[in-house]
Amino acid sequence: MDVAVIGATGAVGREMTRILEERAFPVDRFLPLASARSAGRRVPFRGEDHEVQELSVEAVRGFDLAFASAGASTARAFLREIAAAGTVCIDNSSAFRMDPDVPLAIPPVNPEVLETPPPSRIVAVPNCTTITAMLAVAPLHRAAGLRSLVLSSYQSVSGAGQRGVRELIEQIEKLRGDEASLARPDPATLPVGEVVGTTIAYNVVPRIGDIEPSGFTGEEAKMMAEPRKILGLPDLPVVATSVRVPTIVGHAVSIVATFGRPIDPDEARAVLARAPAVEVRDDPASGVVPTPLEAAGLDVALVGRIRRIPDRPDALALFACADNLRLGAALDAVLIAERLIGR
Ligand code: A2P
């Protein structure tokens, strides 16, 4: 297949290229695309360097497949036209996720939406935190019928792209040797970057993106809307709080879920032990818990801290972690493509 990667110089785009290589995806022609800033740079793929071209509809014409990870505004500006010209687009941004003609797909969770190729020729990859949560929640939903969901996320800086990673590392460097002052910080001297907008080194920031008139951020709105579409539960009550934390790779999410019947932690562990793309890391006796750092680089979500909620036999609390660049983005896109081509 002739395959284009849009946003090939970015954090997810690079991971996508690596995964295409790792999984021996059937690529005949490989074309990395990015903004004009990166035109002429070179991207390695299968032992060869490929020159990055500036994204345009023309550049992608005739390609079978485009993996896009270049943000929602770039996706909105280009992908409908690229798809109309015949290229199947798998988009990592939020641009089309809630469009009725675009499937929102996590192959281990809702492969049925990919049974027939969508007439729009666009498939959307959910938000990385949604994917992490859904890998844990969907199998429990199938077992016991989900009734409500409360999601609180702990999201790494790579979720904001390479610039997010640089911002955290720069701030840690700036504060090196001065850590004791953080017990009584002078707000005027704390390092602040453009990406997070509040000091992220040695901090947690409960605001990812702008706070909307609803009181929720855009990130939270995605985490509330996307599970409803993926699980086919349009009226599911979902509340989300999304928080940026100073980890580099790996998102975590604390989940409180209620179900249509009683379900205890042992049953939940057994259900999750059989679920695809999930590994249970839950041993209260020996203190084994899932962490984002351990989930980084893995192709499974780690799930643990599964516990009952007092006086609520129909409710569970649990904690899930996944590599936001791989499982939460690039791998999902490649799994979607593999399904579409019947691999
Ligand atoms: P570039 O490197 O030229 O800016 P990240 O999520 O790590 O920030 O990466 C975003 C990716 O999207 C990068 O590859 C970036 O390219 C690409 N990108 C951003 N804006 C555009 C645009 N207008 N057209 C094409 N690619 C874009």
CSV table of C-alpha atoms and ligand atoms in Angstrom, one decimal:
chain,number,residue,atom,x,y,z
A,1,MET,CA,0.0,0.0,0.0
A,2,ASP,CA,1.0,3.6,-0.5
A,3,VAL,CA,1.0,5.1,2.9
A,4,ALA,CA,1.4,8.8,4.0
A,5,VAL,CA,2.1,9.9,7.5
A,6,ILE,CA,0.8,13.4,8.2
A,7,GLY,CA,2.6,15.0,11.1
A,8,ALA,CA,5.5,12.6,10.7
A,9,THR,CA,7.9,14.8,12.7
A,10,GLY,CA,5.7,14.9,15.7
A,11,ALA,CA,5.6,12.8,18.8
A,12,VAL,CA,2.7,10.5,17.7
A,13,GLY,CA,3.8,10.6,14.0
A,14,ARG,CA,7.2,9.2,14.8
A,15,GLU,CA,5.7,6.5,17.0
A,16,MET,CA,3.3,5.7,14.1
A,17,THR,CA,6.2,5.3,11.7
A,18,ARG,CA,8.0,3.0,14.2
A,19,ILE,CA,4.9,0.8,14.7
A,20,LEU,CA,4.3,0.5,10.9
A,21,GLU,CA,7.9,-0.8,10.7
A,22,GLU,CA,7.6,-3.1,13.8
A,23,ARG,CA,4.4,-4.7,12.6
A,24,ALA,CA,5.6,-5.1,9.0
A,25,PHE,CA,2.7,-3.2,7.7
A,26,PRO,CA,2.5,-3.7,3.9
A,27,VAL,CA,4.0,-0.4,2.8
A,28,ASP,CA,5.1,0.0,-0.8
A,29,ARG,CA,5.5,3.8,-0.9
A,30,PHE,CA,6.1,5.8,2.3
A,31,LEU,CA,5.6,9.5,2.4
A,32,PRO,CA,6.2,11.6,5.6
A,33,LEU,CA,4.4,15.0,5.6
A,34,ALA,CA,4.5,17.9,8.0
A,35,SER,CA,4.3,21.7,8.0
A,36,ALA,CA,6.5,23.8,5.7
A,37,ARG,CA,8.8,24.3,8.7
A,38,SER,CA,9.9,20.6,8.3
A,39,ALA,CA,10.0,20.3,4.6
A,40,GLY,CA,13.3,18.8,3.5
A,41,ARG,CA,14.0,17.1,6.9
A,42,ARG,CA,14.5,13.3,6.7
A,43,VAL,CA,12.6,10.6,8.5
A,44,PRO,CA,14.0,7.0,8.7
A,45,PHE,CA,11.7,4.2,7.7
A,46,ARG,CA,12.9,0.6,7.1
A,47,GLY,CA,16.5,1.5,7.0
A,48,GLU,CA,16.1,4.4,4.5
A,49,ASP,CA,15.8,8.2,5.0
A,50,HIS,CA,12.6,9.7,3.5
A,51,GLU,CA,12.3,13.4,2.8
A,52,VAL,CA,9.6,15.2,4.6
A,53,GLN,CA,7.2,17.1,2.3
A,54,GLU,CA,4.9,20.0,3.1
A,55,LEU,CA,1.4,18.7,3.5
A,56,SER,CA,-1.0,19.5,0.7
A,57,VAL,CA,-4.0,17.7,-0.9
A,58,GLU,CA,-1.9,17.2,-4.0
A,59,ALA,CA,1.0,15.6,-2.2
A,60,VAL,CA,-1.2,12.7,-0.9
A,61,ARG,CA,-3.2,12.2,-4.2
A,62,GLY,CA,-3.2,8.5,-5.2
A,63,PHE,CA,-2.1,7.2,-1.8
A,64,ASP,CA,-4.2,4.4,-0.3
A,65,LEU,CA,-3.9,5.4,3.3
A,66,ALA,CA,-3.0,8.5,5.3
A,67,PHE,CA,-2.3,8.3,9.0
A,68,ALA,CA,-2.8,11.8,10.4
A,69,SER,CA,-1.5,13.2,13.7
A,70,ALA,CA,-1.1,16.9,13.1
A,71,GLY,CA,-3.7,18.5,15.3
A,72,ALA,CA,-7.4,19.2,14.8
A,73,SER,CA,-7.1,22.4,12.7
A,74,THR,CA,-4.7,20.8,10.2
A,75,ALA,CA,-7.1,17.8,10.0
A,76,ARG,CA,-10.1,20.1,9.4
A,77,ALA,CA,-8.2,22.0,6.8
A,78,PHE,CA,-7.1,18.9,4.7
A,79,LEU,CA,-8.6,15.5,5.5
A,80,ARG,CA,-12.1,15.8,4.1
A,81,GLU,CA,-10.6,16.8,0.8
A,82,ILE,CA,-7.9,14.1,0.9
A,83,ALA,CA,-10.6,11.5,1.7
A,84,ALA,CA,-12.9,12.7,-1.0
A,85,ALA,CA,-10.0,12.2,-3.5
A,86,GLY,CA,-9.9,8.5,-2.5
A,87,THR,CA,-7.4,8.2,0.3
A,88,VAL,CA,-8.6,6.5,3.5
A,89,CYS,CA,-7.6,8.8,6.4
A,90,ILE,CA,-7.1,7.6,10.0
A,91,ASP,CA,-7.0,10.7,12.1
A,92,ASN,CA,-5.6,11.1,15.7
A,93,SER,CA,-7.1,14.5,16.3
A,94,SER,CA,-10.4,15.5,17.7
A,95,ALA,CA,-11.6,17.1,14.5
A,96,PHE,CA,-14.1,14.4,13.3
A,97,ARG,CA,-14.5,12.1,16.3
A,98,MET,CA,-18.1,13.0,17.0
A,99,ASP,CA,-19.2,13.3,13.3
A,100,PRO,CA,-21.9,10.8,12.6
A,101,ASP,CA,-20.3,9.6,9.4
A,102,VAL,CA,-16.9,8.9,11.1
A,103,PRO,CA,-16.4,5.7,13.2
A,104,LEU,CA,-14.6,6.3,16.5
A,105,ALA,CA,-12.6,3.1,16.8
A,106,ILE,CA,-10.6,1.1,19.4
A,107,PRO,CA,-10.2,-2.2,17.6
A,108,PRO,CA,-9.9,-4.3,20.9
A,109,VAL,CA,-13.1,-2.6,22.1
A,110,ASN,CA,-15.5,-1.8,19.2
A,111,PRO,CA,-14.2,-3.6,16.1
A,112,GLU,CA,-17.7,-3.9,14.8
A,113,VAL,CA,-17.6,-0.2,13.6
A,114,LEU,CA,-14.9,-1.2,11.1
A,115,GLU,CA,-16.7,-4.2,9.6
A,116,THR,CA,-17.5,-2.1,6.5
A,117,PRO,CA,-15.2,0.7,5.4
A,118,PRO,CA,-16.9,4.1,6.2
A,119,PRO,CA,-18.2,5.9,3.1
A,120,SER,CA,-16.6,9.1,4.5
A,121,ARG,CA,-13.2,7.3,4.2
A,122,ILE,CA,-12.3,8.8,7.6
A,123,VAL,CA,-11.9,6.9,10.8
A,124,ALA,CA,-11.1,8.7,14.1
A,125,VAL,CA,-8.8,7.6,16.9
A,126,PRO,CA,-10.3,8.5,20.3
A,127,ASN,CA,-8.6,10.8,22.8
A,128,CYS,CA,-5.7,9.0,24.5
A,129,THR,CA,-7.3,9.1,27.9
A,130,THR,CA,-10.6,7.8,26.5
A,131,ILE,CA,-8.7,4.8,25.0
A,132,THR,CA,-7.0,4.1,28.3
A,133,ALA,CA,-10.3,4.2,30.2
A,134,MET,CA,-12.2,2.2,27.5
A,135,LEU,CA,-9.8,-0.7,27.4
A,136,ALA,CA,-10.6,-1.2,31.1
A,137,VAL,CA,-14.3,-0.2,31.2
A,138,ALA,CA,-15.6,-1.8,28.0
A,139,PRO,CA,-15.1,-5.5,29.1
A,140,LEU,CA,-16.7,-4.7,32.5
A,141,HIS,CA,-19.6,-3.0,30.6
A,142,ARG,CA,-20.1,-6.1,28.6
A,143,ALA,CA,-20.2,-8.2,31.7
A,144,ALA,CA,-22.4,-6.1,34.0
A,145,GLY,CA,-23.9,-3.2,32.0
A,146,LEU,CA,-22.3,0.2,32.7
A,147,ARG,CA,-24.6,2.8,34.3
A,148,SER,CA,-22.3,5.7,35.0
A,149,LEU,CA,-18.7,6.8,34.9
A,150,VAL,CA,-16.4,9.2,36.8
A,151,LEU,CA,-13.0,9.6,35.2
A,152,SER,CA,-10.1,11.6,36.7
A,153,SER,CA,-7.0,11.6,34.5
A,154,TYR,CA,-3.2,12.0,35.2
A,155,GLN,CA,-1.9,12.9,31.8
A,156,SER,CA,1.8,13.1,30.7
A,157,VAL,CA,3.3,16.1,29.0
A,158,SER,CA,3.9,14.2,25.7
A,159,GLY,CA,0.1,14.3,25.3
A,160,ALA,CA,0.8,18.0,24.4
A,161,GLY,CA,3.4,16.9,21.8
A,162,GLN,CA,7.1,17.4,21.7
A,163,ARG,CA,6.7,20.9,23.0
A,164,GLY,CA,5.1,19.7,26.1
A,165,VAL,CA,8.0,17.3,26.8
A,166,ARG,CA,10.6,20.1,26.2
A,167,GLU,CA,8.7,22.5,28.5
A,168,LEU,CA,8.8,20.0,31.4
A,169,ILE,CA,12.5,19.2,31.0
A,170,GLU,CA,13.4,22.9,30.7
A,171,GLN,CA,11.5,23.7,33.9
A,172,ILE,CA,13.2,20.9,35.8
A,173,GLU,CA,16.5,22.2,34.6
A,174,LYS,CA,15.7,25.7,35.7
A,175,LEU,CA,14.7,24.6,39.2
A,176,ARG,CA,17.7,22.3,39.6
A,177,GLY,CA,19.5,23.2,42.9
A,178,ASP,CA,16.6,25.4,44.0
A,179,GLU,CA,14.1,22.6,44.9
A,180,ALA,CA,14.0,23.6,48.6
A,181,SER,CA,12.5,27.0,47.6
A,182,LEU,CA,9.4,25.1,46.3
A,183,ALA,CA,8.2,24.7,49.9
A,184,ARG,CA,7.5,28.5,49.8
A,185,PRO,CA,7.7,29.4,46.1
A,186,ASP,CA,7.8,32.9,44.8
A,187,PRO,CA,5.1,32.8,42.1
A,188,ALA,CA,6.9,35.5,40.1
A,189,THR,CA,10.0,33.4,39.6
A,190,LEU,CA,8.4,30.0,38.9
A,191,PRO,CA,9.1,28.9,35.3
A,192,VAL,CA,5.9,29.0,33.1
A,193,GLY,CA,5.7,27.7,29.5
A,194,GLU,CA,3.3,28.3,26.7
A,195,VAL,CA,2.1,24.7,26.5
A,196,VAL,CA,0.8,24.1,30.0
A,197,GLY,CA,0.4,27.7,30.9
A,198,THR,CA,1.1,27.0,34.6
A,199,THR,CA,4.4,25.6,36.1
A,200,ILE,CA,4.3,21.8,35.4
A,201,ALA,CA,7.6,20.7,36.9
A,202,TYR,CA,6.9,19.4,40.5
A,203,ASN,CA,3.2,20.3,40.1
A,204,VAL,CA,-0.1,19.0,38.8
A,205,VAL,CA,-2.4,21.2,36.7
A,206,PRO,CA,-6.1,20.5,36.6
A,207,ARG,CA,-6.6,22.3,33.3
A,208,ILE,CA,-5.7,20.8,29.9
A,209,GLY,CA,-6.8,23.4,27.3
A,210,ASP,CA,-9.2,26.2,27.8
A,211,ILE,CA,-12.0,26.1,30.4
A,212,GLU,CA,-15.3,26.4,28.4
A,213,PRO,CA,-18.5,28.2,29.5
A,214,SER,CA,-19.7,24.8,30.7
A,215,GLY,CA,-17.0,24.8,33.4
A,216,PHE,CA,-15.3,21.8,31.8
A,217,THR,CA,-12.2,21.9,29.6
A,218,GLY,CA,-12.2,20.7,26.0
A,219,GLU,CA,-10.2,17.7,27.1
A,220,GLU,CA,-12.8,16.8,29.7
A,221,ALA,CA,-15.6,17.3,27.2
A,222,LYS,CA,-13.9,14.8,24.9
A,223,MET,CA,-13.6,12.3,27.8
A,224,MET,CA,-17.3,12.7,28.5
A,225,ALA,CA,-18.6,12.5,24.9
A,226,GLU,CA,-16.4,9.8,23.4
A,227,PRO,CA,-17.2,6.9,25.7
A,228,ARG,CA,-20.9,7.4,24.9
A,229,LYS,CA,-20.2,7.0,21.2
A,230,ILE,CA,-17.7,4.1,21.6
A,231,LEU,CA,-19.9,2.1,24.0
A,232,GLY,CA,-23.2,3.0,22.1
A,233,LEU,CA,-24.6,4.5,25.3
A,234,PRO,CA,-25.7,8.0,24.2
A,235,ASP,CA,-27.2,8.8,27.6
A,236,LEU,CA,-24.4,7.5,29.8
A,237,PRO,CA,-23.7,9.9,32.7
A,238,VAL,CA,-20.0,10.6,32.5
A,239,VAL,CA,-18.0,13.2,34.6
A,240,ALA,CA,-14.4,13.9,33.8
A,241,THR,CA,-11.6,15.9,35.4
A,242,SER,CA,-8.4,15.9,33.4
A,243,VAL,CA,-5.1,16.8,35.0
A,244,ARG,CA,-1.6,17.3,33.5
A,245,VAL,CA,1.1,15.7,35.6
A,246,PRO,CA,4.9,15.9,35.2
A,247,THR,CA,5.4,12.5,33.6
A,248,ILE,CA,6.9,12.2,30.1
A,249,VAL,CA,5.0,9.2,28.6
A,250,GLY,CA,2.0,7.3,30.0
A,251,HIS,CA,-1.4,8.5,30.9
A,252,ALA,CA,-3.3,7.2,34.0
A,253,VAL,CA,-7.0,7.4,34.8
A,254,SER,CA,-8.8,6.8,38.0
A,255,ILE,CA,-12.2,5.3,37.2
A,256,VAL,CA,-15.4,5.0,39.3
A,257,ALA,CA,-18.0,3.0,37.5
A,258,THR,CA,-21.5,1.8,38.4
A,259,PHE,CA,-23.2,-1.1,36.8
A,260,GLY,CA,-26.6,-2.6,36.2
A,261,ARG,CA,-25.9,-5.5,38.6
A,262,PRO,CA,-23.5,-6.2,41.5
A,263,ILE,CA,-20.0,-6.9,40.5
A,264,ASP,CA,-17.1,-7.6,42.9
A,265,PRO,CA,-13.4,-7.0,42.4
A,266,ASP,CA,-12.6,-10.7,41.9
A,267,GLU,CA,-15.1,-11.0,39.0
A,268,ALA,CA,-13.8,-7.7,37.5
A,269,ARG,CA,-10.2,-9.1,37.7
A,270,ALA,CA,-11.3,-12.3,36.0
A,271,VAL,CA,-13.1,-10.3,33.2
A,272,LEU,CA,-10.1,-8.0,32.7
A,273,ALA,CA,-7.7,-11.0,32.7
A,274,ARG,CA,-9.5,-12.2,29.5
A,275,ALA,CA,-9.8,-8.8,27.9
A,276,PRO,CA,-7.7,-7.9,24.8
A,277,ALA,CA,-4.9,-5.3,25.2
A,278,VAL,CA,-5.3,-5.3,29.0
A,279,GLU,CA,-2.9,-6.6,31.7
A,280,VAL,CA,-4.1,-6.8,35.3
A,281,ARG,CA,-1.5,-5.5,37.7
A,282,ASP,CA,-3.3,-5.7,40.9
A,283,ASP,CA,-1.9,-7.5,44.0
A,284,PRO,CA,-2.9,-5.6,47.1
A,285,ALA,CA,-0.9,-8.1,49.3
A,286,SER,CA,2.4,-7.4,47.7
A,287,GLY,CA,1.7,-3.7,46.8
A,288,VAL,CA,1.6,-4.3,43.0
A,289,VAL,CA,-0.1,-1.4,41.3
A,290,PRO,CA,-0.2,-0.1,37.7
A,291,THR,CA,1.9,3.1,37.0
A,292,PRO,CA,2.3,5.1,33.8
A,293,LEU,CA,6.1,4.7,33.8
A,294,GLU,CA,5.6,0.9,33.7
A,295,ALA,CA,3.0,1.2,31.0
A,296,ALA,CA,5.3,3.3,28.8
A,297,GLY,CA,6.4,1.3,25.7
A,298,LEU,CA,3.8,-1.4,26.2
A,299,ASP,CA,1.0,-2.4,23.9
A,300,VAL,CA,-1.4,-3.2,26.8
A,301,ALA,CA,-3.1,-1.0,29.3
A,302,LEU,CA,-2.2,-1.9,32.9
A,303,VAL,CA,-5.2,-2.0,35.2
A,304,GLY,CA,-5.2,-2.4,39.0
A,305,ARG,CA,-6.4,-1.0,42.4
A,306,ILE,CA,-9.7,-2.7,41.6
A,307,ARG,CA,-11.8,-2.3,44.7
A,308,ARG,CA,-15.4,-2.2,45.9
A,309,ILE,CA,-17.1,1.0,47.1
A,310,PRO,CA,-18.6,0.6,50.5
A,311,ASP,CA,-22.4,0.1,50.4
A,312,ARG,CA,-22.4,0.1,46.6
A,313,PRO,CA,-22.2,-3.5,45.4
A,314,ASP,CA,-23.0,-2.3,41.9
A,315,ALA,CA,-19.9,0.0,41.8
A,316,LEU,CA,-16.1,-0.4,41.4
A,317,ALA,CA,-13.1,1.9,41.6
A,318,LEU,CA,-10.1,1.1,39.5
A,319,PHE,CA,-6.9,2.7,38.0
A,320,ALA,CA,-5.7,2.2,34.5
A,321,CYS,CA,-2.5,3.3,32.7
A,322,ALA,CA,-1.4,3.2,29.1
A,323,ASP,CA,1.3,4.6,26.8
A,324,ASN,CA,-0.5,7.6,25.4
A,325,LEU,CA,1.7,7.8,22.3
A,326,ARG,CA,1.5,4.1,21.4
A,327,LEU,CA,-1.6,2.4,22.7
A,328,GLY,CA,-3.4,5.7,23.2
A,329,ALA,CA,-2.7,7.0,19.6
A,330,ALA,CA,-0.3,5.5,17.1
A,331,LEU,CA,-1.0,1.8,17.7
A,332,ASP,CA,-4.7,2.4,17.7
A,333,ALA,CA,-4.4,4.0,14.3
A,334,VAL,CA,-2.3,1.1,12.9
A,335,LEU,CA,-4.7,-1.5,14.4
A,336,ILE,CA,-7.6,0.4,12.7
A,337,ALA,CA,-5.7,0.2,9.3
A,338,GLU,CA,-5.0,-3.5,9.8
A,339,ARG,CA,-8.7,-4.2,10.4
A,340,LEU,CA,-9.7,-2.1,7.3
A,341,ILE,CA,-7.4,-4.1,5.1
A,342,GLY,CA,-8.5,-7.4,6.7
A,343,ARG,CA,-5.1,-8.2,8.2
B,1,A2P,P1,6.2,20.3,12.2
B,1,A2P,O1,7.2,19.5,12.9
B,1,A2P,O2,6.6,20.7,10.8
B,1,A2P,O3,5.6,21.4,13.0
B,1,A2P,P2,3.4,17.2,18.0
B,1,A2P,O4,2.1,16.7,18.3
B,1,A2P,O5,4.6,16.5,18.5
B,1,A2P,O6,3.5,18.7,18.3
B,1,A2P,O7,3.6,17.2,16.4
B,1,A2P,C1,2.6,17.8,15.5
B,1,A2P,C2,2.9,17.3,14.1
B,1,A2P,O8,2.0,18.0,13.2
B,1,A2P,C3,4.3,17.7,13.6
B,1,A2P,O9,4.7,16.7,12.7
B,1,A2P,C4,4.0,19.0,12.9
B,1,A2P,O10,4.9,19.3,11.8
B,1,A2P,C5,2.7,18.7,12.2
B,1,A2P,N1,1.9,19.9,11.8
B,1,A2P,C6,1.6,20.9,12.6
B,1,A2P,N2,0.9,21.9,11.9
B,1,A2P,C7,0.9,21.4,10.6
B,1,A2P,C8,0.4,21.9,9.4
B,1,A2P,N3,-0.3,23.1,9.3
B,1,A2P,N4,0.5,21.2,8.3
B,1,A2P,C9,1.1,20.0,8.3
B,1,A2P,N5,1.6,19.4,9.5
B,1,A2P,C10,1.5,20.1,10.6
